[in-house]
């Protein structure tokens, strides 16, 4: 994101909070690739909600095709969140002249601005509206379960307002400022819907503030300061590029020591500051774990690797299991006495997996995966056939018996 020779920082609106909290993260990331994130169910649903809202706005009135798409891709909560966001937008626009021919409405509008120092700011707000009365509005939807800062304290929305005010196509239209609206369904109820107005002087101050964030990040001595909100999307988290985040992860066990009762396992008269410190360190560790998982997924998916040092990714890249089947086959040979069993006596996949779990100290889910792989991998599989269950097959008699 930055060039050490020119000390230019390119910052996305969505990264403003991270860089404000940890200015050193820009140089720490450097040229590290973006491995991508494995979207959780909530994140995938949030993406679908955004797409559905965009389709509805494009239609004006939702078409039968859009309604069918929503029913197929959104659950009841997702449809409710989308309707809630749309109702808020309609209410605001209705109070500023309504849906007239003079209304200008944009979705996912790409915006970019370069300062005189060469720093760049970019972003694409979910919705921009130039209302009939000339007022300017920006919406950002947060459809997941995480809480975010309210509109007046949110650097991402501040950046959107500045980007719009600096865009040549909109400069004449922001004489009275810009109002930003945040819908964040993961916030406490009073903070689910928040708004903030940036007057022309506020926009000047906001622009100076965002430039100060970029200037701090351009400093070769910029400090790295691990923080849950900074590490969550930083590519350097948990790597040698950021020793501070590694140290925070290593400190978790020590921080927890003394917080719990050795007999009950419950928190014993915890100090609130200590608990917050442990909580933040755990969140940094979680972020680093997600980054490492993303690296593995990238290696397997993009580079076509089938295994990594004897490990294989399974179950949607959510689990690591031994790649080789030889040891598993040997374990099953010990479990099943092929010379003494009755022909076609059977054992269920689940029970066999339970035995394998105890034998190999793996999770039940991984054990079942190993059993399934064994069926097609040879070895002991030559003595096992599948017919609803794993069947123990009587071995052939040797010649002369």
Short mmCIF file of C-alpha atoms in Angstrom, two decimals:
data_model
loop_
_atom_site.label_atom_id
_atom_site.label_comp_id
_atom_site.label_asym_id
_atom_site.label_seq_id
_atom_site.Cartn_x
_atom_site.Cartn_y
_atom_site.Cartn_z
CA UNK A 1 0.00 0.00 0.00
CA UNK A 2 2.95 2.35 0.33
CA UNK A 3 6.09 3.06 -1.67
CA UNK A 4 9.12 3.49 0.64
CA UNK A 5 10.89 5.73 -1.89
CA UNK A 6 8.09 8.26 -2.36
CA UNK A 7 6.29 7.64 0.94
CA UNK A 8 2.90 7.72 -0.77
CA UNK A 9 0.01 5.97 0.95
CA UNK A 10 -3.05 4.67 -0.86
CA UNK A 11 -5.90 4.20 1.60
CA UNK A 12 -9.33 2.71 1.06
CA UNK A 13 -12.17 4.23 3.04
CA UNK A 14 -12.77 0.84 4.66
CA UNK A 15 -9.12 0.79 5.87
CA UNK A 16 -9.17 4.24 7.48
CA UNK A 17 -9.94 2.96 10.99
CA UNK A 18 -7.27 0.25 10.80
CA UNK A 19 -4.58 2.65 9.66
CA UNK A 20 -5.64 5.27 12.22
CA UNK A 21 -5.24 2.67 15.00
CA UNK A 22 -2.00 1.20 13.63
CA UNK A 23 -0.13 3.50 11.27
CA UNK A 24 2.73 1.00 11.01
CA UNK A 25 0.44 -1.60 9.44
CA UNK A 26 0.80 0.01 5.99
CA UNK A 27 4.55 -0.59 5.80
CA UNK A 28 4.19 -3.96 7.54
CA UNK A 29 1.82 -5.12 4.81
CA UNK A 30 4.06 -3.75 2.08
CA UNK A 31 3.81 -6.03 -0.94
CA UNK A 32 2.24 -8.96 0.92
CA UNK A 33 -0.39 -10.59 -1.31
CA UNK A 34 -4.06 -10.53 -0.46
CA UNK A 35 -4.87 -14.15 0.25
CA UNK A 36 -8.55 -13.46 0.63
CA UNK A 37 -10.83 -14.38 3.48
CA UNK A 38 -13.00 -17.41 3.98
CA UNK A 39 -16.36 -15.72 4.31
CA UNK A 40 -18.41 -16.79 7.30
CA UNK A 41 -22.09 -17.49 6.87
CA UNK A 42 -22.85 -13.99 8.19
CA UNK A 43 -20.39 -12.38 5.77
CA UNK A 44 -21.80 -14.29 2.80
CA UNK A 45 -25.32 -13.30 3.83
CA UNK A 46 -24.18 -9.66 4.15
CA UNK A 47 -22.86 -9.76 0.59
CA UNK A 48 -26.15 -11.20 -0.65
CA UNK A 49 -28.11 -8.51 1.24
CA UNK A 50 -26.05 -5.79 -0.47
CA UNK A 51 -26.64 -7.37 -3.88
CA UNK A 52 -30.38 -7.65 -3.26
CA UNK A 53 -30.64 -4.00 -2.14
CA UNK A 54 -28.78 -2.92 -5.26
CA UNK A 55 -31.17 -4.94 -7.45
CA UNK A 56 -34.23 -3.40 -5.75
CA UNK A 57 -32.88 0.15 -6.16
CA UNK A 58 -32.07 -0.54 -9.80
CA UNK A 59 -35.61 -1.81 -10.37
CA UNK A 60 -37.29 1.15 -8.69
CA UNK A 61 -40.00 -1.26 -7.62
CA UNK A 62 -38.72 -4.80 -7.04
CA UNK A 63 -39.40 -6.95 -10.08
CA UNK A 64 -40.65 -10.52 -9.87
CA UNK A 65 -37.17 -11.66 -10.89
CA UNK A 66 -35.53 -9.66 -8.06
CA UNK A 67 -38.04 -10.95 -5.50
CA UNK A 68 -37.36 -14.51 -6.66
CA UNK A 69 -33.61 -13.91 -6.38
CA UNK A 70 -34.06 -12.61 -2.84
CA UNK A 71 -36.16 -15.61 -1.82
CA UNK A 72 -33.55 -17.98 -3.26
CA UNK A 73 -30.46 -16.31 -1.78
CA UNK A 74 -31.58 -14.73 1.51
CA UNK A 75 -32.99 -16.25 4.65
CA UNK A 76 -35.70 -14.57 6.71
CA UNK A 77 -33.18 -12.47 8.63
CA UNK A 78 -31.43 -11.36 5.43
CA UNK A 79 -34.68 -10.28 3.81
CA UNK A 80 -35.64 -8.44 6.99
CA UNK A 81 -32.31 -6.59 7.10
CA UNK A 82 -32.60 -5.61 3.43
CA UNK A 83 -36.13 -4.29 3.90
CA UNK A 84 -35.03 -2.39 7.01
CA UNK A 85 -32.19 -0.69 5.11
CA UNK A 86 -34.42 0.14 2.15
CA UNK A 87 -37.17 1.52 4.39
CA UNK A 88 -34.68 3.87 6.06
CA UNK A 89 -33.41 5.11 2.70
CA UNK A 90 -36.98 5.65 1.44
CA UNK A 91 -37.93 7.50 4.62
CA UNK A 92 -34.95 9.87 4.38
CA UNK A 93 -35.48 10.55 0.68
CA UNK A 94 -39.20 11.02 1.28
CA UNK A 95 -38.48 13.72 3.85
CA UNK A 96 -36.22 15.56 1.37
CA UNK A 97 -38.53 15.90 -1.62
CA UNK A 98 -39.38 12.30 -2.41
CA UNK A 99 -38.72 10.14 -5.44
CA UNK A 100 -39.02 12.74 -8.16
CA UNK A 101 -37.42 13.01 -11.58
CA UNK A 102 -34.78 15.30 -10.03
CA UNK A 103 -33.61 12.62 -7.59
CA UNK A 104 -30.11 11.29 -8.37
CA UNK A 105 -29.45 7.84 -6.96
CA UNK A 106 -26.17 5.91 -7.26
CA UNK A 107 -25.19 2.48 -5.94
CA UNK A 108 -21.62 1.31 -5.35
CA UNK A 109 -20.31 4.59 -6.79
CA UNK A 110 -16.49 4.35 -7.28
CA UNK A 111 -14.76 7.45 -5.89
CA UNK A 112 -11.07 8.38 -5.76
CA UNK A 113 -9.07 11.45 -4.80
CA UNK A 114 -5.34 12.27 -4.72
CA UNK A 115 -3.93 14.90 -2.38
CA UNK A 116 -1.21 17.35 -3.30
CA UNK A 117 1.27 15.14 -1.45
CA UNK A 118 0.34 12.23 -3.72
CA UNK A 119 -1.58 10.22 -1.11
CA UNK A 120 -4.66 8.55 -2.54
CA UNK A 121 -8.05 7.88 -1.00
CA UNK A 122 -10.68 5.62 -2.56
CA UNK A 123 -13.98 3.96 -1.77
CA UNK A 124 -17.41 3.03 -3.06
CA UNK A 125 -20.32 3.92 -0.75
CA UNK A 126 -23.33 1.63 -0.89
CA UNK A 127 -25.74 4.41 -1.90
CA UNK A 128 -25.37 8.09 -2.77
CA UNK A 129 -28.46 10.27 -3.21
CA UNK A 130 -28.83 13.86 -4.38
CA UNK A 131 -32.34 14.56 -3.10
CA UNK A 132 -34.98 16.73 -4.74
CA UNK A 133 -34.28 19.53 -2.23
CA UNK A 134 -30.56 19.49 -3.10
CA UNK A 135 -29.39 17.73 0.06
CA UNK A 136 -26.67 15.10 -0.35
CA UNK A 137 -26.84 11.71 1.43
CA UNK A 138 -24.59 8.68 1.72
CA UNK A 139 -25.59 5.26 3.09
CA UNK A 140 -23.45 2.41 4.32
CA UNK A 141 -25.03 -0.92 5.25
CA UNK A 142 -23.41 -3.19 7.86
CA UNK A 143 -25.45 -6.39 7.76
CA UNK A 144 -23.40 -8.76 9.95
CA UNK A 145 -23.34 -9.33 13.69
CA UNK A 146 -20.27 -7.23 14.49
CA UNK A 147 -20.72 -3.80 16.03
CA UNK A 148 -19.10 -0.76 14.41
CA UNK A 149 -18.59 2.86 15.36
CA UNK A 150 -21.62 5.12 14.93
CA UNK A 151 -21.80 7.43 11.92
CA UNK A 152 -20.36 10.49 13.71
CA UNK A 153 -17.28 8.52 14.84
CA UNK A 154 -16.83 6.28 11.80
CA UNK A 155 -13.73 7.05 9.67
CA UNK A 156 -15.11 5.04 6.74
CA UNK A 157 -18.18 7.24 6.42
CA UNK A 158 -16.04 10.33 6.97
CA UNK A 159 -13.87 9.22 4.05
CA UNK A 160 -16.95 8.70 1.86
CA UNK A 161 -18.13 12.23 2.62
CA UNK A 162 -14.70 13.69 1.78
CA UNK A 163 -14.45 11.65 -1.43
CA UNK A 164 -17.82 12.90 -2.61
CA UNK A 165 -16.98 16.49 -1.72
CA UNK A 166 -13.69 16.29 -3.64
CA UNK A 167 -15.23 14.73 -6.75
CA UNK A 168 -15.52 17.28 -9.58
CA UNK A 169 -18.95 15.98 -10.54
CA UNK A 170 -20.33 16.63 -7.07
CA UNK A 171 -18.43 19.73 -5.87
CA UNK A 172 -21.24 22.12 -6.90
CA UNK A 173 -23.79 19.93 -5.15
CA UNK A 174 -22.22 19.81 -1.68
CA UNK A 175 -22.43 23.53 -0.86
CA UNK A 176 -24.57 22.64 2.14
CA UNK A 177 -22.48 19.67 3.18
CA UNK A 178 -23.06 15.92 3.18
CA UNK A 179 -25.14 13.72 5.50
CA UNK A 180 -23.96 10.17 6.11
CA UNK A 181 -26.25 7.39 7.29
CA UNK A 182 -25.09 4.14 8.87
CA UNK A 183 -27.30 1.08 9.27
CA UNK A 184 -25.44 -1.44 11.46
CA UNK A 185 -27.66 -4.29 12.61
CA UNK A 186 -24.92 -5.65 14.86
CA UNK A 187 -24.95 -2.53 17.08
CA UNK A 188 -26.96 -2.00 20.24
CA UNK A 189 -30.53 -1.02 19.35
CA UNK A 190 -30.05 2.72 19.94
CA UNK A 191 -27.08 2.68 17.56
CA UNK A 192 -28.50 0.54 14.75
CA UNK A 193 -29.45 3.66 12.75
CA UNK A 194 -27.16 6.67 13.12
CA UNK A 195 -26.48 9.73 10.99
CA UNK A 196 -24.02 12.61 10.94
CA UNK A 197 -23.89 15.82 8.93
CA UNK A 198 -20.63 17.25 7.58
CA UNK A 199 -20.82 20.96 6.85
CA UNK A 200 -18.29 22.45 4.38
CA UNK A 201 -16.02 23.37 7.28
CA UNK A 202 -16.46 19.89 8.76
CA UNK A 203 -15.43 18.41 5.42
CA UNK A 204 -12.27 20.51 5.41
CA UNK A 205 -11.43 19.30 8.91
CA UNK A 206 -12.22 15.70 7.96
CA UNK A 207 -9.97 15.96 4.92
CA UNK A 208 -7.11 17.23 7.09
CA UNK A 209 -7.67 14.41 9.59
CA UNK A 210 -7.59 11.70 6.90
CA UNK A 211 -4.42 13.23 5.43
CA UNK A 212 -2.84 13.14 8.89
CA UNK A 213 -3.57 9.41 9.05
CA UNK A 214 -1.81 8.91 5.74
CA UNK A 215 1.12 11.13 6.73
CA UNK A 216 1.59 9.11 9.92
CA UNK A 217 1.52 5.89 7.90
CA UNK A 218 4.10 7.26 5.45
CA UNK A 219 6.57 7.90 8.28
CA UNK A 220 9.37 5.27 8.12
CA UNK A 221 9.21 5.13 11.92
CA UNK A 222 5.45 4.54 12.04
CA UNK A 223 4.63 2.33 15.01
CA UNK A 224 2.77 -0.95 14.84
CA UNK A 225 0.10 -1.18 17.54
CA UNK A 226 -1.86 -4.46 17.59
CA UNK A 227 -5.55 -3.88 18.18
CA UNK A 228 -8.56 -6.10 17.32
CA UNK A 229 -9.99 -3.53 14.91
CA UNK A 230 -6.56 -2.98 13.33
CA UNK A 231 -5.49 -6.61 13.02
CA UNK A 232 -8.82 -7.94 11.74
CA UNK A 233 -8.07 -7.17 8.09
CA UNK A 234 -4.30 -6.57 8.16
CA UNK A 235 -2.31 -8.92 5.93
CA UNK A 236 0.73 -8.71 8.21
CA UNK A 237 -1.04 -9.90 11.36
CA UNK A 238 0.67 -12.84 13.02
CA UNK A 239 3.63 -12.78 10.60
CA UNK A 240 7.27 -11.78 10.99
CA UNK A 241 6.34 -8.46 9.36
CA UNK A 242 4.56 -7.56 12.62
CA UNK A 243 6.50 -8.89 15.64
CA UNK A 244 4.18 -6.90 17.90
CA UNK A 245 1.13 -8.96 16.89
CA UNK A 246 3.15 -12.16 17.33
CA UNK A 247 4.14 -11.02 20.83
CA UNK A 248 0.50 -10.23 21.63
CA UNK A 249 -0.50 -13.74 20.59
CA UNK A 250 2.27 -15.33 22.65
CA UNK A 251 1.22 -13.28 25.68
CA UNK A 252 -2.34 -14.63 25.77
CA UNK A 253 -1.57 -17.62 28.00
CA UNK A 254 0.35 -15.47 30.47
CA UNK A 255 -2.41 -12.90 30.58
CA UNK A 256 -5.03 -15.55 31.35
CA UNK A 257 -2.97 -16.96 34.21
CA UNK A 258 -4.48 -15.88 37.52
CA UNK A 259 -7.81 -14.81 36.05
CA UNK A 260 -9.53 -18.14 36.58
CA UNK A 261 -10.22 -20.27 39.62
CA UNK A 262 -8.20 -23.47 39.37
CA UNK A 263 -11.08 -25.59 40.72
CA UNK A 264 -14.16 -24.12 39.04
CA UNK A 265 -12.51 -22.74 35.90
CA UNK A 266 -14.57 -19.58 36.27
CA UNK A 267 -13.27 -16.02 36.38
CA UNK A 268 -12.32 -15.24 39.94
CA UNK A 269 -12.85 -11.60 40.95
CA UNK A 270 -11.47 -10.39 37.61
CA UNK A 271 -9.90 -7.00 37.16
CA UNK A 272 -11.82 -5.26 34.36
CA UNK A 273 -8.68 -3.80 32.78
CA UNK A 274 -7.01 -7.21 32.80
CA UNK A 275 -10.04 -8.86 31.23
CA UNK A 276 -10.14 -6.25 28.45
CA UNK A 277 -6.43 -6.80 27.85
CA UNK A 278 -6.94 -10.56 27.57
CA UNK A 279 -10.00 -10.09 25.35
CA UNK A 280 -8.14 -7.84 22.93
CA UNK A 281 -5.15 -10.20 22.82
CA UNK A 282 -7.47 -13.12 22.02
CA UNK A 283 -9.08 -11.13 19.19
CA UNK A 284 -5.62 -10.38 17.74
CA UNK A 285 -4.81 -14.11 17.95
CA UNK A 286 -8.08 -14.96 16.17
CA UNK A 287 -7.24 -12.50 13.40
CA UNK A 288 -3.79 -14.05 12.98
CA UNK A 289 -5.33 -17.54 12.82
CA UNK A 290 -7.68 -16.41 10.05
CA UNK A 291 -4.72 -15.00 8.13
CA UNK A 292 -2.80 -18.26 8.41
CA UNK A 293 -5.84 -20.24 7.23
CA UNK A 294 -6.14 -17.87 4.27
CA UNK A 295 -2.50 -18.52 3.37
CA UNK A 296 -3.10 -22.28 3.38
CA UNK A 297 -6.25 -21.98 1.29
CA UNK A 298 -4.36 -19.82 -1.20
CA UNK A 299 -1.53 -22.36 -1.41
CA UNK A 300 -3.89 -25.26 -2.05
CA UNK A 301 -6.39 -23.51 -4.30
CA UNK A 302 -4.12 -21.26 -6.37
CA UNK A 303 -1.00 -23.39 -6.59
CA UNK A 304 -2.78 -26.73 -6.91
CA UNK A 305 -1.02 -28.34 -3.95
CA UNK A 306 -2.71 -31.54 -2.76
CA UNK A 307 -0.92 -31.64 0.59
CA UNK A 308 1.40 -29.53 2.68
CA UNK A 309 4.09 -31.49 4.51
CA UNK A 310 1.83 -34.48 4.99
CA UNK A 311 -1.35 -32.52 5.69
CA UNK A 312 -4.51 -32.29 3.62
CA UNK A 313 -7.30 -29.71 3.78
CA UNK A 314 -10.83 -31.09 3.95
CA UNK A 315 -14.39 -30.05 4.73
CA UNK A 316 -14.27 -26.81 2.79
CA UNK A 317 -10.70 -26.03 3.91
CA UNK A 318 -11.83 -26.01 7.53
CA UNK A 319 -9.89 -29.00 8.79
CA UNK A 320 -6.40 -30.48 8.48
CA UNK A 321 -5.95 -34.26 8.40
CA UNK A 322 -2.99 -36.57 7.72
CA UNK A 323 -2.56 -36.91 3.98
CA UNK A 324 -1.03 -40.40 3.99
CA UNK A 325 -3.34 -43.39 4.49
CA UNK A 326 -0.76 -46.02 5.33
CA UNK A 327 -0.92 -45.45 9.09
CA UNK A 328 -4.71 -45.38 8.98
CA UNK A 329 -4.81 -48.64 7.06
CA UNK A 330 -2.54 -50.22 9.65
CA UNK A 331 -4.78 -48.98 12.44
CA UNK A 332 -7.85 -50.45 10.78
CA UNK A 333 -6.03 -53.75 10.24
CA UNK A 334 -5.55 -53.91 14.02
CA UNK A 335 -9.19 -53.06 14.67
CA UNK A 336 -10.61 -55.67 12.31
CA UNK A 337 -9.56 -59.28 12.66
CA UNK A 338 -10.09 -60.38 9.08
CA UNK A 339 -9.18 -64.00 9.71
CA UNK A 340 -11.91 -64.58 12.27
CA UNK A 341 -14.90 -62.48 11.29
CA UNK A 342 -18.02 -63.90 9.72
CA UNK A 343 -18.60 -63.06 6.07
CA UNK A 344 -20.43 -59.72 5.65
CA UNK A 345 -20.72 -58.92 9.36
CA UNK A 346 -20.69 -55.14 9.36
CA UNK A 347 -19.61 -52.16 11.38
CA UNK A 348 -21.10 -48.68 10.90
CA UNK A 349 -18.99 -45.83 9.59
CA UNK A 350 -19.69 -43.91 12.80
CA UNK A 351 -18.49 -46.69 15.11
CA UNK A 352 -15.42 -47.31 13.03
CA UNK A 353 -14.69 -43.58 13.08
CA UNK A 354 -15.04 -43.57 16.87
CA UNK A 355 -12.48 -46.36 17.14
CA UNK A 356 -10.22 -44.52 14.75
CA UNK A 357 -10.60 -41.34 16.78
CA UNK A 358 -9.42 -43.16 19.91
CA UNK A 359 -6.62 -44.91 18.03
CA UNK A 360 -5.28 -41.87 16.19
CA UNK A 361 -6.35 -39.01 18.50
CA UNK A 362 -8.22 -37.10 15.79
CA UNK A 363 -11.66 -35.50 15.82
CA UNK A 364 -14.70 -37.60 14.95
CA UNK A 365 -15.27 -35.50 11.84
CA UNK A 366 -11.69 -36.04 10.68
CA UNK A 367 -11.92 -39.74 11.51
CA UNK A 368 -14.96 -40.17 9.27
CA UNK A 369 -13.12 -38.34 6.50
CA UNK A 370 -10.18 -40.70 6.91
CA UNK A 371 -12.46 -43.72 6.69
CA UNK A 372 -14.04 -42.39 3.49
CA UNK A 373 -10.62 -41.74 1.99
CA UNK A 374 -9.51 -45.21 2.95
CA UNK A 375 -12.29 -46.73 0.88
CA UNK A 376 -10.78 -45.34 -2.31
CA UNK A 377 -7.12 -45.21 -1.36
CA UNK A 378 -6.16 -48.88 -1.44
CA UNK A 379 -4.38 -50.60 1.43
CA UNK A 380 -6.98 -51.96 3.83
CA UNK A 381 -9.67 -50.75 1.46
CA UNK A 382 -9.01 -53.86 -0.62
CA UNK A 383 -10.59 -55.84 2.20
CA UNK A 384 -13.52 -53.49 2.75
CA UNK A 385 -16.48 -52.80 0.53
CA UNK A 386 -19.21 -50.24 1.04
CA UNK A 387 -22.91 -51.09 1.05
CA UNK A 388 -24.56 -48.52 3.27
CA UNK A 389 -22.08 -49.57 5.92
CA UNK A 390 -18.45 -50.61 5.91
CA UNK A 391 -18.56 -54.36 5.40
CA UNK A 392 -15.95 -56.64 6.83
CA UNK A 393 -15.41 -59.17 4.06
CA UNK A 394 -14.24 -62.71 4.73
CA UNK A 395 -10.80 -63.13 3.17
CA UNK A 396 -10.28 -65.63 0.37
CA UNK A 397 -8.92 -68.97 1.38
CA UNK A 398 -5.44 -69.77 0.30
CA UNK A 399 -4.91 -72.58 -2.23
CA UNK A 400 -4.74 -75.97 -0.58
CA UNK A 401 -7.00 -75.00 2.35
#
